[in-house]
Short mmCIF file of C-alpha atoms in Angstrom, two decimals:
data_model
loop_
_atom_site.label_atom_id
_atom_site.label_comp_id
_atom_site.label_asym_id
_atom_site.label_seq_id
_atom_site.Cartn_x
_atom_site.Cartn_y
_atom_site.Cartn_z
CA MET A 1 -26.13 -56.30 35.99
CA ALA A 2 -28.51 -54.00 34.18
CA THR A 3 -28.35 -51.50 37.02
CA ARG A 4 -24.54 -51.69 37.11
CA SER A 5 -24.31 -51.16 33.34
CA ARG A 6 -26.23 -47.92 33.69
CA ILE A 7 -24.24 -46.64 36.69
CA LEU A 8 -20.75 -47.08 35.23
CA PRO A 9 -21.34 -45.02 32.05
CA ALA A 10 -22.97 -42.34 34.19
CA LEU A 11 -19.94 -42.19 36.51
CA ALA A 12 -17.60 -42.04 33.53
CA ALA A 13 -19.57 -39.20 31.98
CA THR A 14 -19.52 -37.28 35.28
CA THR A 15 -15.75 -37.72 35.52
CA LEU A 16 -15.26 -36.47 31.97
CA LEU A 17 -17.39 -33.43 32.61
CA LEU A 18 -15.40 -32.56 35.71
CA THR A 19 -12.04 -33.03 34.06
CA GLY A 20 -13.05 -31.45 30.76
CA SER A 21 -11.34 -34.20 28.81
CA ALA A 22 -14.38 -35.10 26.71
CA VAL A 23 -16.30 -31.83 26.46
CA PRO A 24 -14.47 -28.92 24.77
CA ALA A 25 -13.95 -25.88 27.01
CA HIS A 26 -16.11 -22.86 26.28
CA ALA A 27 -14.20 -20.47 24.02
CA ASP A 28 -14.73 -16.75 24.28
CA PRO A 29 -15.77 -15.15 21.00
CA PRO A 30 -12.93 -13.38 19.18
CA PRO A 31 -12.47 -9.69 20.00
CA ARG A 32 -14.23 -7.09 17.91
CA GLU A 33 -12.19 -4.84 15.62
CA VAL A 34 -12.84 -1.14 16.24
CA LEU A 35 -11.27 2.28 15.79
CA PHE A 36 -10.08 4.16 18.87
CA VAL A 37 -10.20 7.96 18.72
CA ALA A 38 -8.03 9.78 21.27
CA ASN A 39 -9.88 12.92 22.38
CA ASN A 40 -6.97 14.96 23.63
CA TRP A 41 -8.63 17.80 25.49
CA ASP A 42 -11.29 15.90 27.44
CA GLY A 43 -9.31 12.77 28.26
CA THR A 44 -11.60 10.23 26.64
CA ALA A 45 -11.39 7.67 23.89
CA SER A 46 -14.31 7.33 21.52
CA VAL A 47 -14.72 3.82 20.15
CA VAL A 48 -16.36 3.41 16.73
CA THR A 49 -16.74 0.56 14.28
CA SER A 50 -13.77 -0.13 12.04
CA ASP A 51 -15.75 0.15 8.82
CA ALA A 52 -16.53 3.34 6.92
CA SER A 53 -19.82 3.83 8.78
CA LEU A 54 -17.82 4.74 11.93
CA SER A 55 -20.83 3.79 14.04
CA PRO A 56 -20.49 4.58 17.78
CA VAL A 57 -19.60 1.63 20.01
CA GLY A 58 -18.67 3.25 23.32
CA GLU A 59 -16.40 5.61 25.21
CA LEU A 60 -13.56 5.23 27.70
CA ASN A 61 -12.33 7.62 30.39
CA VAL A 62 -8.53 7.54 30.06
CA ILE A 63 -7.84 9.76 33.07
CA PRO A 64 -9.56 7.88 35.93
CA ASP A 65 -6.63 8.90 38.15
CA ARG A 66 -6.87 12.62 37.33
CA ALA A 67 -7.24 13.75 40.95
CA GLU A 68 -4.19 11.75 42.03
CA ARG A 69 -2.06 13.01 39.16
CA MET A 70 -3.04 16.64 39.73
CA ALA A 71 -2.21 16.40 43.43
CA GLU A 72 1.19 14.95 42.49
CA ILE A 73 1.84 17.76 39.99
CA ARG A 74 0.87 20.52 42.42
CA ARG A 75 3.38 19.23 44.97
CA ASN A 76 6.25 19.66 42.50
CA PRO A 77 6.86 23.23 41.24
CA ILE A 78 8.86 22.05 38.21
CA TRP A 79 6.19 19.56 37.13
CA LEU A 80 3.54 22.21 37.63
CA ALA A 81 5.47 24.69 35.48
CA PHE A 82 5.69 22.19 32.63
CA PHE A 83 2.05 21.17 33.04
CA LEU A 84 0.95 24.80 32.69
CA GLY A 85 3.44 25.33 29.87
CA ILE A 86 1.93 22.47 27.89
CA ARG A 87 -1.52 23.96 28.41
CA GLU A 88 -0.54 27.40 27.12
CA THR A 89 1.63 26.29 24.17
CA VAL A 90 1.06 22.97 22.40
CA GLY A 91 -2.32 22.56 24.15
CA GLU A 92 -3.68 25.85 22.78
CA GLY A 93 -5.08 26.72 26.22
CA HIS A 94 -6.15 23.16 27.02
CA ASP A 95 -4.63 20.24 28.92
CA GLN A 96 -3.53 17.30 26.78
CA PHE A 97 -4.86 14.08 28.24
CA ALA A 98 -5.00 11.61 25.32
CA ASP A 99 -2.56 11.81 22.46
CA ASP A 100 -2.14 8.28 21.14
CA MET A 101 -3.54 4.84 21.94
CA TYR A 102 -3.44 1.17 21.00
CA SER A 103 -5.25 -1.89 22.27
CA THR A 104 -3.81 -5.22 23.37
CA PRO A 105 -4.29 -7.99 20.78
CA ASP A 106 -7.06 -9.59 22.83
CA GLY A 107 -8.88 -6.27 23.29
CA SER A 108 -8.80 -6.44 27.08
CA ALA A 109 -6.90 -3.18 27.57
CA VAL A 110 -5.83 0.01 25.82
CA VAL A 111 -2.46 1.72 26.16
CA VAL A 112 -2.63 5.53 26.12
CA SER A 113 -0.01 8.29 26.06
CA ARG A 114 -1.10 11.27 28.18
CA PRO A 115 1.07 14.32 27.38
CA SER A 116 0.10 16.57 30.29
CA PHE A 117 0.76 13.75 32.77
CA ALA A 118 4.04 12.77 31.05
CA ASP A 119 3.09 9.12 31.12
CA VAL A 120 1.72 6.03 29.42
CA VAL A 121 -0.99 3.94 31.06
CA SER A 122 -2.77 0.67 30.37
CA ILE A 123 -6.50 0.77 31.10
CA ASP A 124 -8.73 -2.27 31.51
CA VAL A 125 -11.60 -1.74 29.07
CA ARG A 126 -14.14 -3.55 31.26
CA SER A 127 -13.38 -2.04 34.66
CA GLY A 128 -11.95 1.28 33.49
CA GLN A 129 -9.14 0.86 36.02
CA ILE A 130 -5.43 1.41 35.38
CA ASN A 131 -3.38 -1.78 34.98
CA TRP A 132 0.00 -0.09 34.93
CA ARG A 133 1.59 3.35 34.55
CA PHE A 134 4.97 4.35 33.12
CA ARG A 135 6.35 7.87 33.52
CA VAL A 136 8.50 8.98 30.57
CA ASP A 137 11.73 10.93 30.71
CA GLY A 138 11.12 14.66 30.90
CA TYR A 139 7.69 16.22 31.17
CA ARG A 140 5.61 15.21 28.15
CA SER A 141 4.68 11.99 26.32
CA ASP A 142 3.63 12.05 22.68
CA HIS A 143 3.18 9.78 19.62
CA MET A 144 3.42 6.01 19.96
CA ALA A 145 3.77 2.96 17.71
CA LEU A 146 2.76 -0.66 18.27
CA SER A 147 5.05 -3.50 17.23
CA PRO A 148 3.74 -5.80 14.48
CA ASP A 149 3.08 -8.60 17.00
CA GLY A 150 1.25 -6.25 19.37
CA THR A 151 3.49 -6.95 22.36
CA ARG A 152 5.56 -3.74 22.53
CA VAL A 153 4.79 -0.07 22.30
CA ALA A 154 7.26 2.73 21.52
CA VAL A 155 6.50 6.17 22.97
CA SER A 156 8.21 9.51 22.40
CA ALA A 157 9.29 11.45 25.47
CA SER A 158 9.13 14.80 23.73
CA THR A 159 11.05 16.88 26.28
CA GLY A 160 13.37 14.03 27.23
CA ASN A 161 14.62 13.45 23.65
CA ARG A 162 14.20 9.71 24.04
CA VAL A 163 11.97 6.88 22.86
CA HIS A 164 10.92 4.28 25.46
CA VAL A 165 9.89 0.79 24.38
CA LEU A 166 7.47 -0.84 26.82
CA ASP A 167 5.98 -4.28 27.31
CA VAL A 168 2.29 -3.88 26.50
CA ALA A 169 1.20 -6.47 29.08
CA THR A 170 3.24 -5.24 32.06
CA GLY A 171 4.43 -1.71 31.29
CA ALA A 172 8.03 -2.75 31.95
CA GLU A 173 10.62 -0.80 29.99
CA LEU A 174 12.35 -3.14 27.56
CA GLY A 175 14.80 -0.50 26.39
CA SER A 176 15.14 3.01 25.02
CA PHE A 177 17.20 5.07 22.61
CA PRO A 178 18.15 8.76 22.21
CA THR A 179 16.65 10.95 19.48
CA GLY A 180 16.87 14.43 18.09
CA ASP A 181 15.01 17.33 19.70
CA LYS A 182 11.29 16.77 20.36
CA PRO A 183 10.77 13.18 19.17
CA HIS A 184 7.39 12.84 17.52
CA GLU A 185 6.23 10.12 15.10
CA ASN A 186 7.33 6.47 15.58
CA VAL A 187 7.07 3.60 13.08
CA PHE A 188 7.97 -0.08 13.48
CA THR A 189 9.22 -1.58 10.22
CA ALA A 190 9.09 -5.21 9.10
CA ASP A 191 12.88 -5.46 8.94
CA GLY A 192 13.13 -5.08 12.71
CA HIS A 193 13.67 -1.36 13.22
CA ILE A 194 11.95 1.63 14.80
CA TRP A 195 11.97 4.91 12.93
CA ASN A 196 11.56 8.06 15.00
CA MET A 197 11.05 11.54 13.57
CA SER A 198 12.11 14.47 15.77
CA ILE A 199 10.48 17.81 14.90
CA GLY A 200 12.49 20.28 16.99
CA GLU A 201 11.00 23.28 18.74
CA VAL A 202 7.49 24.02 17.45
CA ASN A 203 6.02 25.96 20.37
CA ASN A 204 7.44 29.42 19.82
CA ALA A 205 7.05 32.20 17.28
CA LEU A 206 10.60 31.95 15.90
CA ASP A 207 9.25 30.70 12.59
CA ALA A 208 10.92 32.97 10.03
CA PRO A 209 13.17 31.06 7.62
CA TRP A 210 16.28 32.92 8.82
CA LEU A 211 15.56 31.68 12.36
CA ASP A 212 15.44 28.04 11.30
CA PHE A 213 18.61 27.33 13.28
CA THR A 214 16.68 27.95 16.53
CA LYS A 215 14.46 24.93 15.92
CA GLY A 216 17.06 22.44 17.16
CA ASP A 217 18.26 19.05 16.01
CA ARG A 218 15.65 17.52 13.66
CA VAL A 219 16.54 14.05 12.43
CA ILE A 220 15.11 10.64 11.71
CA THR A 221 16.60 8.15 14.17
CA VAL A 222 16.54 4.49 13.14
CA ALA A 223 17.04 2.02 15.99
CA ASP A 224 17.20 -1.77 16.18
CA ALA A 225 13.84 -2.88 17.61
CA THR A 226 15.48 -5.65 19.66
CA THR A 227 18.72 -4.17 20.97
CA PHE A 228 17.57 -0.53 20.75
CA ASP A 229 20.95 0.48 19.36
CA VAL A 230 20.81 3.43 16.97
CA VAL A 231 21.88 2.11 13.57
CA ARG A 232 21.25 5.14 11.39
CA GLU A 233 20.50 8.84 11.55
CA ILE A 234 18.95 10.67 8.60
CA ASP A 235 19.13 14.46 8.46
CA MET A 236 16.62 15.61 5.86
CA ARG A 237 18.28 19.01 5.80
CA ASP A 238 21.05 17.59 3.62
CA ARG A 239 18.58 15.72 1.40
CA LEU A 240 16.38 18.80 0.96
CA ASP A 241 19.42 20.91 0.10
CA ASP A 242 20.44 18.35 -2.51
CA PHE A 243 16.89 18.50 -3.89
CA GLY A 244 17.21 22.28 -4.23
CA LEU A 245 15.12 23.30 -1.21
CA PRO A 246 17.34 25.10 1.33
CA ALA A 247 16.29 26.26 4.81
CA GLY A 248 16.89 29.89 3.86
CA ALA A 249 14.10 29.64 1.29
CA GLY A 250 11.68 28.44 3.95
CA TRP A 251 11.96 24.66 3.62
CA SER A 252 11.90 23.04 7.05
CA ASP A 253 13.49 19.64 7.63
CA ALA A 254 11.16 18.77 10.54
CA VAL A 255 9.56 15.48 9.42
CA ARG A 256 5.97 15.20 10.64
CA PRO A 257 3.62 12.23 9.96
CA ALA A 258 5.00 9.70 7.50
CA ALA A 259 3.87 6.57 5.66
CA PHE A 260 5.87 3.73 4.13
CA SER A 261 4.97 1.99 0.89
CA PRO A 262 3.79 -1.62 1.43
CA ASP A 263 7.28 -2.98 0.72
CA GLU A 264 8.85 -0.23 2.88
CA SER A 265 11.19 0.83 0.08
CA THR A 266 9.72 4.33 -0.10
CA LEU A 267 8.78 6.82 2.61
CA TYR A 268 6.30 9.64 2.14
CA PHE A 269 6.46 12.42 4.69
CA GLN A 270 5.14 15.87 5.61
CA THR A 271 7.26 18.71 6.98
CA SER A 272 6.60 21.79 9.07
CA PHE A 273 5.01 24.78 7.29
CA TYR A 274 4.53 22.93 3.99
CA HIS A 275 1.20 22.21 2.27
CA GLY A 276 2.31 19.01 0.58
CA PHE A 277 4.57 16.00 1.01
CA PHE A 278 7.82 14.41 -0.16
CA GLU A 279 8.82 11.01 -1.50
CA TYR A 280 12.05 9.49 -0.16
CA ASP A 281 13.80 6.40 -1.54
CA VAL A 282 15.23 4.43 1.38
CA ALA A 283 17.88 2.49 -0.55
CA SER A 284 19.40 5.48 -2.37
CA ASP A 285 18.87 7.80 0.63
CA THR A 286 17.47 10.56 -1.57
CA ILE A 287 14.33 12.63 -1.94
CA THR A 288 12.92 11.62 -5.30
CA ARG A 289 9.74 13.70 -5.64
CA GLN A 290 7.61 16.31 -3.93
CA HIS A 291 3.98 17.24 -4.34
CA THR A 292 2.51 20.60 -3.42
CA LEU A 293 -1.20 20.61 -2.60
CA PRO A 294 -3.70 23.49 -2.93
CA GLU A 295 -3.63 26.40 -0.51
CA ARG A 296 -6.66 27.50 1.46
CA PHE A 297 -4.95 28.90 4.56
CA ASP A 298 -4.33 32.64 4.37
CA GLY A 299 -2.37 33.08 7.60
CA GLY A 300 1.36 33.26 8.21
CA ARG A 301 3.82 30.75 9.62
CA THR A 302 3.27 31.89 13.20
CA ASP A 303 -0.47 31.22 12.79
CA MET A 304 0.08 27.53 12.09
CA VAL A 305 -0.67 25.40 15.15
CA ASN A 306 2.63 23.90 16.34
CA ASP A 307 4.14 24.58 12.89
CA SER A 308 1.93 21.84 11.41
CA ARG A 309 0.57 23.16 8.12
CA HIS A 310 -0.40 19.61 7.14
CA HIS A 311 -0.48 16.88 9.80
CA GLY A 312 -1.79 13.44 8.87
CA LEU A 313 -0.69 11.01 6.17
CA THR A 314 -1.62 7.40 5.53
CA MET A 315 -1.49 4.93 2.67
CA GLU A 316 -4.07 2.58 1.22
CA PRO A 317 -2.95 -0.99 2.07
CA SER A 318 -2.56 -1.77 -1.65
CA GLY A 319 -0.17 1.16 -2.00
CA GLU A 320 -2.28 2.76 -4.73
CA HIS A 321 -3.32 5.93 -2.92
CA LEU A 322 -2.23 8.30 -0.18
CA CYS A 323 -4.64 10.13 2.11
CA VAL A 324 -3.47 13.57 3.22
CA ALA A 325 -4.82 15.66 6.09
CA GLY A 326 -4.44 19.33 5.12
CA THR A 327 -4.65 20.60 8.69
CA MET A 328 -4.48 24.38 8.43
CA ASP A 329 -6.04 24.31 4.94
CA ASP A 330 -9.17 22.55 6.27
CA TYR A 331 -9.37 19.70 3.78
CA ALA A 332 -8.42 16.07 3.25
CA VAL A 333 -7.59 14.62 -0.14
CA ILE A 334 -6.85 11.28 -1.76
CA VAL A 335 -3.75 11.33 -4.00
CA ASP A 336 -2.75 8.72 -6.57
CA ARG A 337 0.66 7.48 -5.47
CA GLU A 338 2.06 6.90 -8.98
CA THR A 339 0.88 10.08 -10.72
CA PHE A 340 0.15 12.35 -7.72
CA ALA A 341 -3.21 13.10 -9.32
CA GLU A 342 -5.53 14.57 -6.68
CA GLY A 343 -9.09 13.61 -5.91
CA PRO A 344 -11.64 16.20 -4.81
CA LEU A 345 -10.76 18.34 -1.81
CA VAL A 346 -13.00 17.12 1.02
CA THR A 347 -13.76 20.02 3.33
CA VAL A 348 -13.02 19.08 6.94
CA ASP A 349 -12.26 21.19 10.01
CA LYS A 350 -8.61 21.14 11.12
CA PRO A 351 -7.90 17.47 10.40
CA TYR A 352 -5.10 16.23 12.63
CA TRP A 353 -4.61 12.59 11.69
CA ALA A 354 -5.32 10.06 8.96
CA THR A 355 -5.64 6.30 9.16
CA VAL A 356 -7.32 3.41 7.32
CA THR A 357 -10.50 1.43 8.00
CA GLY A 358 -10.18 -2.22 8.91
CA ASP A 359 -11.07 -3.39 5.41
CA GLY A 360 -8.64 -0.90 3.83
CA GLY A 361 -11.30 0.69 1.65
CA ALA A 362 -11.47 4.15 3.22
CA CYS A 363 -9.35 6.77 4.91
CA VAL A 364 -10.45 8.13 8.29
CA VAL A 365 -9.42 11.62 9.39
CA SER A 366 -9.91 13.21 12.79
CA GLU A 367 -11.51 16.65 12.58
CA SER A 368 -10.06 18.33 15.64
CA GLY A 369 -11.93 21.56 14.90
CA ALA A 370 -15.34 19.89 14.58
CA ASP A 371 -14.98 17.06 17.14
CA GLN A 372 -15.79 14.31 14.67
CA VAL A 373 -14.17 11.64 12.52
CA THR A 374 -14.81 11.44 8.78
CA ALA A 375 -14.45 8.58 6.29
CA ILE A 376 -13.29 9.19 2.70
CA ASP A 377 -13.45 6.54 -0.03
CA PHE A 378 -10.03 5.64 -1.46
CA ALA A 379 -11.54 4.68 -4.83
CA THR A 380 -13.56 7.85 -5.47
CA GLY A 381 -11.96 10.39 -3.13
CA GLU A 382 -15.44 11.34 -1.95
CA LYS A 383 -16.63 11.76 1.62
CA ILE A 384 -18.64 8.82 2.97
CA GLY A 385 -19.81 10.24 6.29
CA SER A 386 -18.90 11.60 9.71
CA THR A 387 -19.46 10.62 13.35
CA PRO A 388 -19.27 12.93 16.42
CA VAL A 389 -16.61 12.10 19.00
CA GLY A 390 -15.06 13.88 22.01
CA ASP A 391 -13.19 17.15 22.44
CA HIS A 392 -10.28 17.67 20.01
CA PRO A 393 -9.76 14.23 18.45
CA GLN A 394 -6.23 13.51 17.32
CA ARG A 395 -4.78 10.02 16.82
CA VAL A 396 -7.14 7.36 15.40
CA ARG A 397 -5.94 3.75 15.62
CA LEU A 398 -7.30 0.34 14.71
CA GLY A 399 -7.66 -1.97 17.69
CA HIS A 400 -9.92 -4.44 19.45
CA VAL A 401 -12.40 -4.68 22.31
CA PRO A 402 -14.14 -7.77 23.74
CA ALA A 403 -16.94 -8.94 21.46
CA ASP A 404 -19.67 -7.96 23.94
CA TRP A 405 -18.13 -4.64 25.05
CA SER A 406 -19.99 -1.35 24.80
#
């Protein structure tokens, strides 16, 4: 009996181990929060820590299929013409391989828009291989936005005048909606909408105020994020006119980067050619304030890259401060949202985006002219430090990678 009493518990324990009913399954550690930096001209993504130290974590090649894509483009004269056109205009003599990017919630993959290849791809962060590819309407993909639950991504097809909404896991198109000319920035809002800002034609020298009519249809398109029906169209031309800033006096209505207040009642936005930003009240549908920032740029309108005098605007999560990237003026600055009081001008080289660290304590700008990212303290307005990245960094986004990834 003693022998039998030892054998039965042992058999029971073996059964439990095999079935897993008594021993908890091994749980993978939670993914690590990081910042992804899209290096547009070399087709890589630099991965840095999400705190203000911006310490290097790793790098991803986001064009592993470059040879295949180039062979495809060379076989189609129209695609080739647009590919070369992108290089010589918006690309400033370079191909555009990484504009915007987001990770999946579990950090297993990143989704990247690749303008010169007119597509969006999902890349496995461990293998570096492409999970899926979606080709956008027209010949160039651009800015994206990730839904609050991380399951959908909206991407602008900038020559197709359309926004596609894709399933992050599969790349399947869930829907789309039409926009104005050259859709650009996208924002998901908590009330279930997608806001798209179209900027019109920015790749020619027809920049004189009297030629404003050549820039095309520049509107904010608001679509239902579930049905993708367009529910509202906002033409800032009318609102700027009402505010006393007509096109003939040089005030463009092309809305560039924008940031909502925490309660999404107020929108702050930049426009082409302007070294400052505007405040827009959503409920009353009116521009309520503007703020002009210092000038450092001594060139003319045709010298501004893609008409973007200032390109990069984000808000401190508390709503207390804005962080502004003064692109052609070579500075970034923290601005008090209530008073518009400015912090010190932080000298940076052609900043092209602004975002927030994971803890919300600092702004991060991409220095496209210096190939680095720089952190600026929201509380003091002072520079914290910089980290080198790849060639021509643009969008910087919070995301995740597996805990042990490097």
